[in-house]
Coordinates of C-alpha atoms in Angstrom, one line a residue:
Chain A
M1 CA 23.2 159.5 340.5
D2 CA 24.3 158.5 344.0
F3 CA 21.8 155.6 343.9
L4 CA 23.3 154.5 340.6
T5 CA 26.9 154.6 342.0
G6 CA 25.7 152.6 345.1
I7 CA 23.9 149.9 343.2
T8 CA 26.8 149.6 340.7
I9 CA 29.4 149.0 343.4
F10 CA 27.0 146.5 345.1
L11 CA 26.3 144.6 341.8
V12 CA 30.0 144.5 340.8
T13 CA 31.0 143.1 344.1
F14 CA 28.1 140.7 344.3
I15 CA 28.9 139.3 340.8
A16 CA 32.6 139.0 341.7
V17 CA 31.7 137.1 344.9
A18 CA 29.2 134.9 343.1
L19 CA 31.9 134.0 340.5
F20 CA 34.5 133.3 343.2
I21 CA 32.4 130.9 345.3
P22 CA 32.3 127.9 342.9
G23 CA 36.1 128.1 342.5
M24 CA 36.5 127.9 346.3
F25 CA 35.1 124.3 346.3
T26 CA 37.0 123.0 343.3
P27 CA 39.2 120.7 345.4
F28 CA 36.0 119.0 346.8
E29 CA 34.4 118.3 343.4
S30 CA 32.2 115.3 343.8
E31 CA 33.4 113.4 340.7
T32 CA 37.0 113.1 342.0
V33 CA 35.8 112.1 345.4
D34 CA 33.5 109.4 344.1
L35 CA 36.0 107.8 341.8
N36 CA 38.8 107.7 344.4
S37 CA 36.5 106.2 347.0
I38 CA 35.2 103.7 344.5
A39 CA 38.7 102.5 343.6
Y40 CA 39.6 102.3 347.3
R41 CA 36.3 100.4 348.2
T42 CA 36.8 98.0 345.3
S43 CA 40.4 97.2 346.3
V44 CA 39.3 96.5 349.9
I45 CA 36.4 94.2 348.9
L46 CA 38.8 92.2 346.6
V47 CA 41.8 92.0 348.9
E48 CA 40.5 91.9 352.4
D49 CA 37.2 90.1 352.0
P50 CA 36.7 86.3 351.3
G51 CA 33.4 87.0 349.5
R52 CA 29.9 85.7 350.3
W53 CA 27.4 83.3 348.8
N54 CA 24.1 82.0 350.0
N55 CA 21.0 80.2 348.8
T56 CA 17.7 80.0 350.6
T57 CA 19.1 77.7 353.3
I58 CA 22.9 78.0 353.7
G59 CA 25.8 80.3 352.8
G60 CA 29.4 81.0 353.5
S61 CA 32.5 82.6 352.1
D62 CA 33.7 79.6 350.0
W63 CA 31.8 80.8 347.0
E64 CA 34.4 79.4 344.6
R65 CA 33.2 75.9 345.6
N66 CA 29.5 76.5 345.9
V67 CA 28.3 78.9 343.4
T68 CA 26.4 77.0 340.7
T69 CA 23.9 79.8 340.1
R70 CA 25.5 83.2 340.0
A71 CA 22.5 84.7 341.7
N72 CA 23.8 83.0 344.8
L73 CA 27.0 84.9 344.6
K74 CA 26.5 88.0 346.8
R75 CA 30.0 89.4 347.0
I76 CA 33.3 88.8 345.1
G77 CA 36.1 88.7 347.6
L78 CA 39.4 87.0 346.8
A79 CA 40.9 86.6 350.3
I80 CA 41.4 83.0 351.5
D81 CA 39.5 83.9 354.7
K82 CA 38.6 86.9 356.8
D83 CA 41.6 86.3 359.2
N84 CA 44.1 86.5 356.3
P85 CA 43.6 89.7 354.3
N86 CA 46.0 90.2 351.4
V87 CA 46.3 86.5 350.8
L88 CA 44.3 85.6 347.7
H89 CA 42.8 82.2 346.9
L90 CA 43.8 80.4 343.7
N91 CA 40.2 79.3 342.7
K92 CA 38.7 82.6 343.7
I93 CA 41.2 84.4 341.4
K94 CA 40.4 81.9 338.6
F95 CA 36.6 82.3 338.8
F96 CA 37.0 86.1 339.0
N97 CA 39.2 86.0 335.9
N98 CA 36.8 83.7 334.0
D99 CA 34.7 85.6 331.5
S100 CA 32.3 82.7 331.0
F101 CA 31.7 82.4 334.8
M102 CA 30.8 86.0 335.1
N103 CA 30.7 88.5 332.3
N104 CA 31.7 92.1 332.5
S105 CA 28.3 93.5 333.6
E106 CA 28.1 90.9 336.4
V107 CA 31.5 92.1 337.7
I108 CA 30.3 95.7 337.5
Y109 CA 27.1 95.0 339.4
N110 CA 28.7 92.7 342.0
L111 CA 31.4 95.4 342.8
S112 CA 28.9 98.3 342.5
L113 CA 31.0 100.0 339.8
Y114 CA 28.1 102.2 338.7
R115 CA 26.1 105.2 339.9
R116 CA 22.4 105.7 339.7
I117 CA 21.2 108.8 337.9
G118 CA 17.4 109.0 338.0
T119 CA 16.2 105.6 337.0
T120 CA 19.2 104.6 334.9
N121 CA 22.5 103.1 336.0
V122 CA 25.6 104.8 334.6
T123 CA 28.5 102.4 334.8
Y124 CA 32.2 103.3 335.4
G125 CA 35.0 102.1 333.2
Y126 CA 37.3 99.8 335.2
N127 CA 40.4 97.7 334.9
I128 CA 41.5 95.3 337.7
S129 CA 44.8 93.5 337.4
I130 CA 46.8 91.2 339.5
V131 CA 50.5 91.1 338.4
E132 CA 53.4 89.2 339.9
L133 CA 56.0 91.6 341.4
G134 CA 59.1 89.7 340.3
D135 CA 58.6 88.9 336.6
G136 CA 55.5 90.9 335.8
T137 CA 53.4 87.8 334.9
I138 CA 49.7 88.7 334.7
I139 CA 47.8 86.5 337.1
A140 CA 44.4 88.0 336.3
E141 CA 42.9 90.9 334.5
R142 CA 39.3 92.1 334.2
G143 CA 37.7 95.1 332.7
E144 CA 38.5 97.4 329.8
I145 CA 41.7 98.6 328.3
I146 CA 42.5 102.2 329.3
S147 CA 42.5 104.5 326.3
S148 CA 43.0 108.1 325.6
T149 CA 39.3 108.6 325.8
S150 CA 39.0 107.2 329.3
G151 CA 39.5 110.7 330.8
D152 CA 40.7 111.0 334.4
V153 CA 41.7 107.5 335.6
V154 CA 42.1 107.0 339.4
S155 CA 43.9 104.0 340.7
M156 CA 44.4 102.1 344.0
K157 CA 47.4 99.7 344.3
R158 CA 47.5 96.9 346.8
T159 CA 50.3 94.4 347.6
V160 CA 49.1 90.9 348.0
L161 CA 50.2 87.2 348.2
A162 CA 48.4 85.5 345.3
Q163 CA 48.1 81.7 345.3
T164 CA 49.2 80.6 341.9
G165 CA 49.1 76.8 342.3
Y166 CA 50.0 73.9 344.6
Y167 CA 53.1 71.8 345.2
A168 CA 54.0 68.7 347.1
Y169 CA 56.8 68.8 349.7
L170 CA 58.3 65.3 349.9
D171 CA 60.9 64.0 352.4
G172 CA 63.5 61.8 350.7
E173 CA 63.4 59.4 353.6
N174 CA 59.6 58.9 353.1
L175 CA 59.8 58.5 349.4
T176 CA 59.3 55.0 348.2
Q177 CA 60.6 52.8 345.3
E178 CA 59.3 49.7 343.6
D179 CA 61.1 47.2 345.8
P180 CA 63.2 45.1 345.0
V181 CA 63.8 46.2 341.4
A182 CA 65.9 49.2 342.1
N183 CA 66.7 51.2 345.2
T184 CA 67.6 54.5 343.5
K185 CA 64.3 54.9 341.6
P186 CA 61.6 56.5 343.8
W187 CA 58.1 56.7 342.4
I188 CA 55.0 58.8 343.1
N189 CA 51.5 58.7 341.9
V190 CA 49.4 61.5 340.6
T191 CA 45.7 60.7 340.4
G192 CA 43.6 62.2 337.6
S193 CA 44.1 64.9 335.0
Q194 CA 45.6 68.2 336.4
D195 CA 44.4 71.8 336.1
E196 CA 47.9 73.1 337.1
D197 CA 51.4 71.9 336.4
V198 CA 52.5 69.2 338.8
V199 CA 55.1 70.6 341.1
F200 CA 57.0 68.8 343.9
E201 CA 60.1 69.3 345.9
I202 CA 62.3 66.6 347.4
T203 CA 64.8 67.1 350.2
N204 CA 66.5 65.1 353.0
F205 CA 68.1 62.6 350.6
N206 CA 69.4 59.4 352.1
V207 CA 72.9 59.7 350.4
T208 CA 74.7 56.3 350.4
N209 CA 77.5 57.1 348.0
P210 CA 78.4 60.8 348.1
A211 CA 80.9 60.5 345.3
S212 CA 78.3 59.3 342.7
T213 CA 75.2 61.2 343.7
K214 CA 73.3 62.2 340.6
Y215 CA 69.8 62.7 339.1
Q216 CA 69.3 60.9 335.8
W217 CA 65.7 60.9 334.4
I218 CA 62.0 60.9 335.1
K219 CA 59.5 58.5 333.4
L220 CA 55.8 58.6 333.2
N221 CA 53.3 55.7 333.0
N222 CA 49.6 56.4 332.5
S223 CA 46.8 55.6 330.0
A224 CA 48.6 57.5 327.2
F225 CA 52.3 56.8 327.9
T226 CA 54.2 53.7 328.8
N227 CA 57.7 54.2 330.4
Y228 CA 57.8 57.6 328.7
N229 CA 61.0 59.5 329.3
L230 CA 60.1 63.1 329.8
T231 CA 62.1 65.8 327.9
T232 CA 63.5 68.8 329.9
G233 CA 62.5 72.2 328.8
T234 CA 59.3 71.3 327.0
E235 CA 57.7 68.7 329.3
Y236 CA 59.4 69.3 332.6
N237 CA 62.1 71.3 334.4
V238 CA 64.3 70.6 337.5
W239 CA 65.6 73.3 339.8
K240 CA 68.1 72.7 342.5
K241 CA 68.5 74.5 345.8
T242 CA 71.5 74.1 348.1
N243 CA 72.4 75.5 351.5
T244 CA 74.0 78.5 349.8
T245 CA 71.9 79.1 346.7
D246 CA 68.3 79.5 346.0
F247 CA 66.6 77.4 343.3
V248 CA 68.6 77.4 340.0
L249 CA 67.3 75.8 336.8
S250 CA 69.5 72.7 336.4
P251 CA 70.3 70.6 333.4
P252 CA 69.0 67.0 333.7
V253 CA 72.0 65.8 335.6
T254 CA 72.6 67.9 338.7
S255 CA 75.6 66.4 340.6
P256 CA 76.5 66.2 343.4
I257 CA 73.3 66.0 345.4
N258 CA 73.8 66.5 349.2
R259 CA 71.4 65.4 351.9
T260 CA 70.1 68.9 352.6
D261 CA 69.8 70.0 348.9
T262 CA 66.3 70.4 347.5
L263 CA 65.2 69.4 344.0
K264 CA 62.1 71.0 342.5
F265 CA 60.3 69.3 339.6
V266 CA 57.7 71.1 337.5
I267 CA 55.9 68.9 335.1
N268 CA 53.5 70.0 332.3
R269 CA 49.9 69.5 333.3
T270 CA 48.9 68.3 329.8
L271 CA 50.8 65.0 330.3
F272 CA 48.4 63.8 333.0
F273 CA 45.2 61.9 332.3
A274 CA 42.3 60.3 334.2
G275 CA 43.3 57.4 336.4
N276 CA 46.8 56.7 337.7
N277 CA 49.8 58.7 336.4
T278 CA 52.9 57.1 337.9
L279 CA 56.2 59.1 337.8
E280 CA 59.4 57.2 338.3
M281 CA 62.7 59.0 338.8
N282 CA 66.2 57.6 338.7
F283 CA 69.0 58.9 341.0
G284 CA 72.5 57.6 341.7
G285 CA 74.2 57.2 345.1
I286 CA 70.8 57.8 346.9
D287 CA 68.7 55.1 348.4
F288 CA 64.9 55.0 348.8
K289 CA 62.8 52.6 350.9
G290 CA 60.5 50.1 349.3
G291 CA 56.7 50.6 349.2
D292 CA 53.7 51.8 347.3
P293 CA 54.1 55.1 345.6
L294 CA 53.2 58.2 347.6
E295 CA 50.1 60.1 346.4
Y296 CA 51.0 63.5 345.1
T297 CA 47.5 65.0 345.7
D298 CA 47.7 63.9 349.4
S299 CA 50.6 66.2 350.3
L300 CA 49.8 69.4 348.5
L301 CA 50.7 72.8 349.8
P302 CA 49.7 76.1 348.2
I303 CA 52.2 78.2 346.3
Y304 CA 52.0 82.0 346.9
E305 CA 53.6 84.7 344.8
L306 CA 54.0 88.4 345.7
A307 CA 51.7 90.4 343.5
R308 CA 50.3 93.9 342.9
L309 CA 46.5 94.2 342.6
T310 CA 45.6 97.5 340.9
V311 CA 42.1 98.8 340.6
R312 CA 41.6 101.6 338.0
V313 CA 38.3 103.4 337.6
W314 CA 37.1 106.1 335.3
S315 CA 33.8 107.7 334.4
Chain B
M1 CA 17.3 166.0 353.1
K2 CA 17.1 164.7 349.6
N3 CA 20.9 164.9 349.1
E4 CA 21.6 163.0 352.4
S5 CA 19.3 160.2 351.3
A6 CA 21.2 159.9 348.0
Q7 CA 24.5 159.8 349.8
M8 CA 23.1 157.0 352.0
N9 CA 22.5 154.9 348.8
T10 CA 26.2 155.2 347.9
I11 CA 27.3 154.4 351.5
E12 CA 24.9 151.4 351.6
G13 CA 26.3 150.1 348.4
V14 CA 29.9 150.5 349.6
S15 CA 29.2 149.0 353.0
A16 CA 27.4 146.0 351.4
A17 CA 30.4 145.4 349.2
V18 CA 32.8 145.7 352.1
L19 CA 30.7 143.3 354.1
M20 CA 30.6 140.8 351.3
M21 CA 34.4 141.0 350.8
I22 CA 35.1 140.7 354.5
T23 CA 32.8 137.6 354.7
L24 CA 34.5 136.0 351.7
F25 CA 37.9 136.8 353.2
F26 CA 37.0 135.1 356.5
V27 CA 35.5 132.1 354.8
T28 CA 38.5 131.5 352.6
Q29 CA 40.9 132.0 355.5
S30 CA 39.1 129.8 358.1
S31 CA 38.3 126.8 356.0
I32 CA 41.2 124.3 355.6
I33 CA 41.3 123.6 351.9
T34 CA 43.0 120.3 351.4
P35 CA 43.2 119.2 347.8
Q36 CA 41.5 115.9 347.4
T37 CA 44.3 114.3 345.4
E38 CA 46.7 114.8 348.3
M39 CA 44.3 112.9 350.7
V40 CA 44.1 110.1 348.2
L41 CA 47.9 109.9 347.8
D42 CA 48.2 109.6 351.6
T43 CA 45.6 106.8 351.6
Q44 CA 47.5 105.0 348.9
L45 CA 50.8 105.4 350.7
K46 CA 49.4 104.2 354.0
Q47 CA 47.8 101.3 352.2
L48 CA 51.0 100.2 350.5
G49 CA 52.9 100.4 353.8
N50 CA 50.3 98.4 355.7
D51 CA 50.1 95.8 352.9
A52 CA 53.9 95.4 352.9
L53 CA 54.1 94.8 356.6
R54 CA 51.0 92.6 356.6
V55 CA 52.3 90.5 353.7
L56 CA 55.7 90.0 355.4
D57 CA 53.9 89.1 358.6
S58 CA 51.6 86.5 357.0
E59 CA 52.3 82.8 357.5
E60 CA 51.8 82.0 353.8
I61 CA 54.9 83.9 352.6
T62 CA 57.2 81.3 354.2
N63 CA 55.4 78.6 352.2
N64 CA 54.5 76.7 355.3
Y65 CA 57.2 74.2 356.0
T66 CA 60.4 75.8 357.1
T67 CA 59.3 77.6 360.2
N68 CA 56.4 78.6 362.3
N69 CA 57.5 82.2 362.4
T70 CA 56.6 84.8 359.7
M71 CA 59.3 86.6 357.8
L72 CA 58.8 89.8 359.7
E73 CA 59.1 87.9 363.1
M74 CA 62.4 86.4 361.9
Y75 CA 63.8 89.7 360.6
V76 CA 62.9 91.4 363.8
A77 CA 64.3 88.7 366.0
N78 CA 67.5 88.4 364.0
W79 CA 67.8 92.2 363.5
S80 CA 68.1 91.5 359.7
A81 CA 68.0 95.1 358.5
D82 CA 69.4 94.3 355.1
D83 CA 67.0 91.5 354.3
L84 CA 64.1 93.6 355.6
D85 CA 65.3 96.5 353.5
S86 CA 65.5 94.5 350.2
D87 CA 62.0 92.9 350.9
L88 CA 60.4 96.3 351.5
D89 CA 62.2 97.7 348.5
M90 CA 60.5 95.1 346.4
L91 CA 57.1 95.4 348.0
L92 CA 56.8 99.2 347.8
T93 CA 56.7 101.1 344.5
D94 CA 59.8 102.8 343.2
N95 CA 58.7 106.4 344.1
I96 CA 58.5 105.6 347.8
M97 CA 61.3 106.2 350.4
Y98 CA 61.1 104.9 353.9
N99 CA 62.7 104.7 357.3
L100 CA 62.1 101.9 359.7
D101 CA 62.3 101.8 363.5
F102 CA 62.0 99.1 366.1
V103 CA 60.2 100.5 369.2
H104 CA 60.1 98.5 372.4
L105 CA 59.7 98.9 376.1
E106 CA 62.9 98.4 378.2
T107 CA 62.7 96.5 381.5
D108 CA 63.0 99.9 383.3
L109 CA 59.9 101.0 381.3
N110 CA 61.8 103.4 379.1
M111 CA 60.7 103.5 375.5
N112 CA 63.6 102.4 373.3
R113 CA 63.5 103.5 369.6
S114 CA 66.1 102.1 367.3
R115 CA 66.5 103.3 363.7
V116 CA 67.0 100.2 361.6
I117 CA 66.7 101.5 358.0
T118 CA 67.5 105.1 357.1
S119 CA 66.7 106.5 353.7
G120 CA 66.8 110.2 354.7
A121 CA 64.8 112.8 356.4
P122 CA 61.0 112.3 356.0
V123 CA 59.2 115.2 354.1
E124 CA 56.2 117.0 355.3
N125 CA 53.5 114.6 354.0
S126 CA 55.0 111.4 355.4
V127 CA 52.8 108.7 356.8
V128 CA 53.6 106.2 359.5
V129 CA 52.3 102.6 359.6
S130 CA 53.2 100.1 362.3
R131 CA 52.8 96.4 363.1
L132 CA 53.3 94.7 366.5
V133 CA 55.6 91.6 366.5
S134 CA 56.1 89.3 369.5
L135 CA 59.5 87.8 370.3
H136 CA 59.5 84.5 372.2
S137 CA 62.3 82.9 374.2
D138 CA 62.7 80.1 371.6
D139 CA 63.1 82.5 368.7
D140 CA 66.6 83.1 367.4
V141 CA 66.9 86.5 369.1
S142 CA 70.0 88.5 368.0
T143 CA 72.4 89.8 370.6
R144 CA 71.7 93.3 369.3
W145 CA 68.4 93.2 371.2
N146 CA 70.5 92.9 374.4
L147 CA 67.7 91.2 376.3
T148 CA 66.8 87.9 377.8
I149 CA 63.2 86.6 377.4
A150 CA 61.9 84.3 380.1
P151 CA 60.2 81.1 378.7
T152 CA 56.8 82.3 379.9
D153 CA 57.4 85.9 378.6
V154 CA 57.0 87.6 375.3
K155 CA 58.6 90.8 374.1
V156 CA 56.4 93.0 372.0
V157 CA 58.2 95.1 369.4
D158 CA 56.4 97.8 367.4
V159 CA 57.8 97.9 363.8
R160 CA 57.3 101.5 362.6
L161 CA 57.6 102.3 358.9
T162 CA 57.7 105.9 357.9
L163 CA 56.9 106.4 354.2
W164 CA 57.0 109.4 351.8
Y165 CA 56.9 110.0 348.1
I166 CA 59.9 111.3 346.3

């Protein structure tokens, strides 16, 4: 009887302890740890690393220019270089976002979004997006749509500067016009068809008649158009920045134009074709010097937008 | 003799149970159980704070032509608390509050800490991120800094951002 009492007390406590132990380690469950660290790791690879490619002889981080065979792509990193983390390269984003350049399973294997169980690879669900902070424009999105069946989704958010295009910054004093026909009509040349909208800013205007400064029109000459007057809204837009205001979308005529004002032109990329595309603008009260048109593609600077890169992973 | 041995069985059972309970008690008390989710939230908060300062301190954000200084360098030199506040507000997510300090060494080697942005008292699980910014003599240094920088000298300011979730 005593033995029975003893063994009962022992067994009851033993079972209670045995049941309690797994609960003790709930916060350290491996599944949660794995997913969080995978989301973190993926965000670091994308945001802070410029990536890596190599073939049998050479290699580098400029994979967006050199990868013709995807087997040569060793790592997908989006940073412009290793010294500039959080600054993402336009073409790297484009290639990353291009389904035909790399399909879903290639992204999964390149970013190691899977775990190995026995001899099979079990992939994680993922969704990676780059969204502009201001207006919420989606710059890139890869992966699957999160659904109610996705289960626990873990995420890692990063703030980045994503390059969204190029623009030319032109000094009004250097801008040329077709001498001697008119001195208020500067021209620039854009060589070849364009992947992105043509964007240029002009400032430092040589104002000769302050009372009559104005912008009038912009015309295009190329293999498809002759002296074609571009339409605002659909084909191009002009923004104006002054000393006191940031860029404001302006109607075609923005008067007056002061020396320190900046005009920004954004012209639809579909209007440009192979060969020369010459753009001629017409101002009033502003003089430009004579000479051959400046080449747009010679003076390009990158445009960066603040954006949020979010990595979401689920099992 | 027989009875004593039987009692021993009971005593053994009870003492084994007590031993197990005491062991369990010590194990649960001694180990620091930090829920994993909290650690992840800290990492996320720290990452967003570091990203915000890093982005503001990158040359690319100024779009290359207006100045050689980064936004963060200009804000610190000009003591532009409002501009810095509105930029951080945009860069961080809505559920984050923050305080910002400028910390620098005075000429008499005293550490000077100035509160620049105050959103409230940080809560228990706040994180601090920081970035060093150098002020040069040719920067447009605000009189609030109350210092003169020799042409060959630089003044290093530690920009400290304290973040917490609301």
